[in-house]
Amino acid sequence: MAFLYAFADENPYLISAKEAKENFKDYIFIFADSKENYQKEHIPNSINIDAFYLQDIAIQNKEKERCKYLPLCPQTAKKLFSENGISNKSKVIIYYTNPDKPYTATYVWFVLYSMGMPETNLKILDGGLNAWKNAGYETTSTFYNPKKADFKPNPRYNVVATKEEVLKYVKERPEDTVLLDVRSFLEHVGKQPIQEIKRVGHIPGAKFIYWKFFQGKDSFFKPKEKIFKTLDELKITKDKKIIISCSIGVRSSFVFLALKSIGFNNLKIYTGGWYEWGNDENLPIWEP
């Protein structure tokens, strides 16, 4: 996929490869993909925080359930980010390798944001590692060992939705709230079972809009005019509370940031997602 990288100039959450290179010493770079890919190639002095590793920690330790549906418990986030040299004042650039999985970067962005990091200090590298390489900038396979820092979580509980909040929506269907299912259409209609999840279908009342709809062909996000056109058709407006759900929150993070980029402020991710909902047979579902 080719990227023009121009969208970074108008989106406060994106940074171009050129600007990232020019301000290299001011930022901590986070490689958001797997350890195996990190070992192959990354931007010099990058730390490796794998988005799916964060999910593994959360699932194994039941962190979301124990910590009010934050993606990680604050004490876990404190240890992880401190060990990786991130403090509350750090300026961070997060990037990905696979153009089909930009949500790895947005999920790490969301975890940091949910832990109280100022949004002005968090950037996504527009075009990811490919943009960096296409600009002719250096990469390395050398492991980077950062100096430890002191990260102090200040959780934003208002950006996550609990199972109870979603269930209340299902029962009451308030007009000021929209529940989005951003998984694939086959997942939404129950035609793509997931091995770790008992049931198929979707949460009753959820509107389907595939996360990839928000991805641009020549930019990280689709032009805002095209996004607004579709949102208006679905009656998804800024005055409503938007709860975003996928399987475990990773794909939802891409939509969260896309909507935040165009002025939506009342946004939440149901971090339990279909992994929790589909495995709890006490909860109602739409099924084929």
Coordinates of C-alpha atoms in Angstrom, one line a residue:
M1 CA 0.0 0.0 0.0
A2 CA 1.4 3.4 -0.9
F3 CA 1.1 6.4 1.4
L4 CA 1.4 10.0 0.4
Y5 CA 2.0 11.0 4.1
A6 CA 0.4 14.4 3.6
F7 CA -2.4 13.7 6.0
A8 CA 0.0 14.0 8.9
D9 CA 0.2 17.7 8.3
E10 CA -3.4 18.2 9.2
N11 CA -3.9 15.4 11.8
P12 CA -2.6 16.2 15.3
Y13 CA -2.1 12.5 16.1
L14 CA 0.1 11.7 13.1
I15 CA 3.7 12.6 12.3
S16 CA 5.4 12.3 9.0
A17 CA 8.7 10.4 8.5
K18 CA 10.4 13.6 7.6
E19 CA 9.3 15.4 10.8
A20 CA 10.1 12.4 12.9
K21 CA 13.6 12.2 11.5
E22 CA 14.2 16.0 12.0
N23 CA 13.1 15.7 15.6
F24 CA 14.6 12.2 16.3
K25 CA 16.3 13.1 19.6
D26 CA 13.1 14.5 21.1
Y27 CA 11.1 11.3 20.8
I28 CA 11.0 7.7 22.1
F29 CA 10.2 5.4 19.2
I30 CA 7.9 2.4 19.9
F31 CA 7.9 -0.6 17.5
A32 CA 4.3 -1.9 18.1
D33 CA 4.7 -5.3 16.3
S34 CA 6.1 -8.7 17.3
K35 CA 9.5 -9.3 18.8
E36 CA 10.4 -11.4 15.7
N37 CA 9.7 -8.5 13.4
Y38 CA 11.6 -6.1 15.7
Q39 CA 14.7 -8.4 15.5
K40 CA 14.6 -8.2 11.8
E41 CA 14.4 -4.5 11.3
H42 CA 13.4 -1.3 13.2
I43 CA 14.1 2.4 13.5
P44 CA 17.3 2.9 15.6
N45 CA 16.8 3.3 19.3
S46 CA 13.3 1.9 19.2
I47 CA 11.8 0.0 22.1
N48 CA 9.5 -2.9 21.3
I49 CA 6.0 -3.0 22.9
D50 CA 4.0 -5.5 21.0
A51 CA 0.2 -4.7 20.9
F52 CA -0.8 -8.3 21.1
Y53 CA 1.6 -9.0 23.9
L54 CA -0.3 -6.3 25.9
Q55 CA -3.5 -8.2 25.2
D56 CA -1.9 -11.5 26.3
I57 CA -0.9 -9.9 29.6
A58 CA -4.4 -8.6 30.1
I59 CA -6.2 -11.8 29.2
Q60 CA -3.8 -14.1 31.3
N61 CA -4.1 -11.9 34.4
K62 CA -7.8 -10.9 33.9
E63 CA -6.6 -7.3 34.1
K64 CA -9.6 -5.7 32.3
E65 CA -12.1 -7.3 34.7
R66 CA -10.0 -6.5 37.8
C67 CA -9.2 -2.9 36.8
K68 CA -12.5 -1.4 35.6
Y69 CA -11.9 -2.4 32.0
L70 CA -8.8 -0.5 31.5
P71 CA -6.6 -2.3 28.9
L72 CA -4.0 -2.9 31.6
C73 CA -4.1 -2.5 35.4
P74 CA -2.3 0.7 36.4
Q75 CA 0.4 -1.1 38.3
T76 CA 1.1 -3.3 35.3
A77 CA 1.4 -0.3 33.0
K78 CA 3.6 1.5 35.5
K79 CA 6.1 -1.4 35.5
L80 CA 6.0 -2.0 31.8
F81 CA 6.4 1.6 30.6
S82 CA 8.9 2.5 33.3
E83 CA 11.1 -0.4 32.3
N84 CA 10.9 0.8 28.7
G85 CA 12.2 4.3 29.6
I86 CA 8.8 6.0 29.3
S87 CA 7.8 8.7 31.8
N88 CA 4.7 10.9 31.9
K89 CA 6.6 13.7 30.1
S90 CA 8.0 11.5 27.3
K91 CA 7.2 12.4 23.7
V92 CA 6.5 9.2 21.9
I93 CA 6.2 8.0 18.2
I94 CA 4.5 4.7 17.7
Y95 CA 4.8 2.8 14.4
Y96 CA 3.9 -0.5 12.7
T97 CA 5.3 -2.7 9.9
N98 CA 2.2 -4.2 8.2
P99 CA 0.0 -1.7 6.3
D100 CA -2.9 -4.2 6.8
K101 CA -2.5 -4.0 10.6
P102 CA -2.0 -0.3 11.5
Y103 CA -4.1 -1.0 14.6
T104 CA -1.0 -2.4 16.4
A105 CA 0.2 1.2 16.6
T106 CA -3.1 2.7 17.6
Y107 CA -3.6 0.1 20.3
V108 CA -0.3 1.0 22.0
W109 CA -1.3 4.7 21.6
F110 CA -4.7 3.9 23.3
V111 CA -3.1 2.0 26.2
L112 CA -0.7 5.0 26.9
Y113 CA -3.6 7.4 26.5
S114 CA -5.8 5.5 28.8
M115 CA -3.1 5.6 31.4
G116 CA -3.1 9.4 31.4
M117 CA -0.4 10.3 28.8
P118 CA -1.0 13.7 27.3
E119 CA -2.4 13.2 23.8
T120 CA -0.1 16.0 22.5
N121 CA 2.9 13.7 23.5
L122 CA 1.6 10.7 21.5
K123 CA 2.1 10.4 17.7
I124 CA 1.6 7.7 15.1
L125 CA 4.2 7.5 12.4
D126 CA 2.2 8.0 9.2
G127 CA 2.9 5.2 6.9
G128 CA 4.8 3.2 9.6
L129 CA 8.2 1.7 9.0
N130 CA 7.6 1.6 5.3
A131 CA 7.4 5.4 5.2
W132 CA 10.6 5.7 7.1
K133 CA 12.4 3.3 4.7
N134 CA 10.9 4.9 1.6
A135 CA 12.4 8.2 2.8
G136 CA 15.8 6.6 2.8
Y137 CA 16.3 6.7 6.5
E138 CA 18.4 4.1 8.4
T139 CA 17.1 1.0 10.1
T140 CA 18.8 -1.5 12.3
S141 CA 18.3 -5.0 13.9
T142 CA 20.3 -4.0 17.0
F143 CA 18.4 -4.4 20.3
Y144 CA 18.0 -1.1 22.2
N145 CA 18.1 -1.2 26.0
P146 CA 16.6 2.1 27.3
K147 CA 17.4 3.8 30.6
K148 CA 14.6 3.1 33.1
A149 CA 12.1 5.9 33.8
D150 CA 9.3 6.5 36.3
F151 CA 5.9 6.3 34.7
K152 CA 3.0 7.2 37.0
P153 CA -0.4 6.2 35.7
N154 CA -3.3 8.6 35.9
P155 CA -6.1 6.4 34.4
R156 CA -8.8 7.8 32.1
Y157 CA -11.6 5.6 33.1
N158 CA -13.9 7.6 30.8
V159 CA -12.4 6.1 27.6
V160 CA -13.4 2.5 28.4
A161 CA -16.8 0.8 28.6
T162 CA -17.6 -2.0 31.0
K163 CA -19.6 -5.1 30.3
E164 CA -22.4 -3.7 32.6
E165 CA -22.5 -0.4 30.6
V166 CA -22.8 -2.3 27.3
L167 CA -25.5 -4.5 28.8
K168 CA -27.4 -1.5 30.0
Y169 CA -27.3 -0.1 26.4
V170 CA -28.6 -3.4 25.0
K171 CA -31.6 -3.3 27.4
E172 CA -32.5 0.4 27.2
R173 CA -31.2 1.5 23.7
P174 CA -30.8 5.2 24.7
E175 CA -30.9 7.5 21.7
D176 CA -27.8 9.4 22.8
T177 CA -25.6 6.3 22.6
V178 CA -24.3 4.3 19.6
L179 CA -22.6 0.9 19.8
L180 CA -20.3 0.1 16.9
D181 CA -19.1 -3.4 15.9
V182 CA -15.9 -2.8 13.9
R183 CA -15.1 -6.5 13.2
S184 CA -15.3 -8.0 9.8
F185 CA -18.8 -8.5 8.3
L186 CA -18.4 -12.3 8.5
E187 CA -17.7 -12.0 12.2
H188 CA -20.6 -9.6 12.7
V189 CA -23.1 -12.0 11.1
G190 CA -21.7 -15.1 12.8
K191 CA -20.1 -16.7 9.8
Q192 CA -16.5 -16.6 11.0
P193 CA -16.1 -18.5 14.3
I194 CA -13.1 -17.8 16.5
Q195 CA -11.6 -20.8 18.2
E196 CA -11.2 -19.2 21.6
I197 CA -14.8 -17.8 21.6
K198 CA -17.8 -20.1 22.3
R199 CA -20.5 -18.2 20.4
V200 CA -20.9 -16.3 17.1
G201 CA -22.9 -13.3 16.2
H202 CA -22.8 -9.8 17.7
I203 CA -24.1 -7.7 20.6
P204 CA -27.8 -6.8 20.0
G205 CA -28.2 -3.3 18.8
A206 CA -24.6 -2.9 17.5
K207 CA -24.2 -1.1 14.2
F208 CA -21.7 -2.6 11.8
I209 CA -18.9 -0.5 10.4
Y210 CA -15.7 -2.3 9.4
W211 CA -12.6 -0.8 10.9
K212 CA -11.0 -0.7 7.5
F213 CA -13.6 1.7 6.3
F214 CA -11.6 4.4 8.2
Q215 CA -8.3 3.5 6.6
G216 CA -7.2 5.7 3.7
K217 CA -5.8 4.4 0.4
D218 CA -3.1 7.0 0.3
S219 CA -3.1 8.1 3.9
F220 CA -3.4 6.6 7.4
F221 CA -7.0 7.7 7.7
K222 CA -9.6 8.2 5.0
P223 CA -10.4 11.9 4.2
K224 CA -12.7 13.3 6.9
E225 CA -15.3 14.3 4.3
K226 CA -15.8 10.7 3.3
I227 CA -15.9 9.5 6.9
F228 CA -18.5 12.2 7.8
K229 CA -20.7 11.2 4.9
T230 CA -21.0 7.6 6.0
L231 CA -21.4 8.5 9.7
D232 CA -24.2 10.9 8.8
E233 CA -26.0 8.1 6.9
L234 CA -25.7 5.9 10.0
K235 CA -26.8 8.7 12.3
I236 CA -23.5 8.7 14.1
T237 CA -23.0 12.2 15.3
K238 CA -20.6 14.1 17.7
D239 CA -23.3 14.7 20.2
K240 CA -23.7 11.0 20.9
K241 CA -21.7 8.7 23.1
I242 CA -19.9 6.2 20.9
I243 CA -19.0 2.7 22.3
I244 CA -16.6 0.8 20.0
S245 CA -16.3 -2.9 20.1
C246 CA -14.3 -5.6 18.2
S247 CA -12.8 -8.9 19.6
I248 CA -10.4 -7.6 22.2
G249 CA -10.0 -3.9 21.6
V250 CA -7.1 -3.7 19.1
R251 CA -9.1 -2.9 16.0
S252 CA -11.4 -0.7 18.0
S253 CA -8.4 1.5 18.8
F254 CA -8.0 2.4 15.1
V255 CA -11.6 3.6 14.9
F256 CA -11.3 5.4 18.3
L257 CA -8.4 7.5 17.0
A258 CA -10.0 8.0 13.6
L259 CA -13.1 9.5 15.2
K260 CA -11.1 11.5 17.7
S261 CA -9.1 12.9 14.8
I262 CA -12.3 14.5 13.3
G263 CA -13.6 15.9 16.5
F264 CA -15.5 13.2 18.3
N265 CA -14.8 13.4 22.0
N266 CA -17.4 11.1 23.8
L267 CA -15.7 7.9 22.8
K268 CA -15.2 4.6 24.6
I269 CA -13.8 1.2 23.8
Y270 CA -15.5 -1.9 25.2
T271 CA -12.2 -3.6 26.0
G272 CA -13.8 -6.9 26.9
G273 CA -15.2 -7.1 23.3
W274 CA -16.5 -10.2 21.7
Y275 CA -13.9 -12.3 23.5
E276 CA -15.7 -11.6 26.7
W277 CA -19.3 -11.2 25.4
G278 CA -19.2 -14.2 23.2
N279 CA -17.9 -16.4 26.0
D280 CA -20.4 -15.4 28.6
E281 CA -23.6 -17.4 27.9
N282 CA -25.6 -15.3 30.3
L283 CA -25.3 -12.3 27.9
P284 CA -27.8 -11.8 25.0
I285 CA -26.5 -12.0 21.4
W286 CA -27.8 -11.7 17.9
E287 CA -27.1 -15.0 16.2
P288 CA -27.7 -16.2 12.7

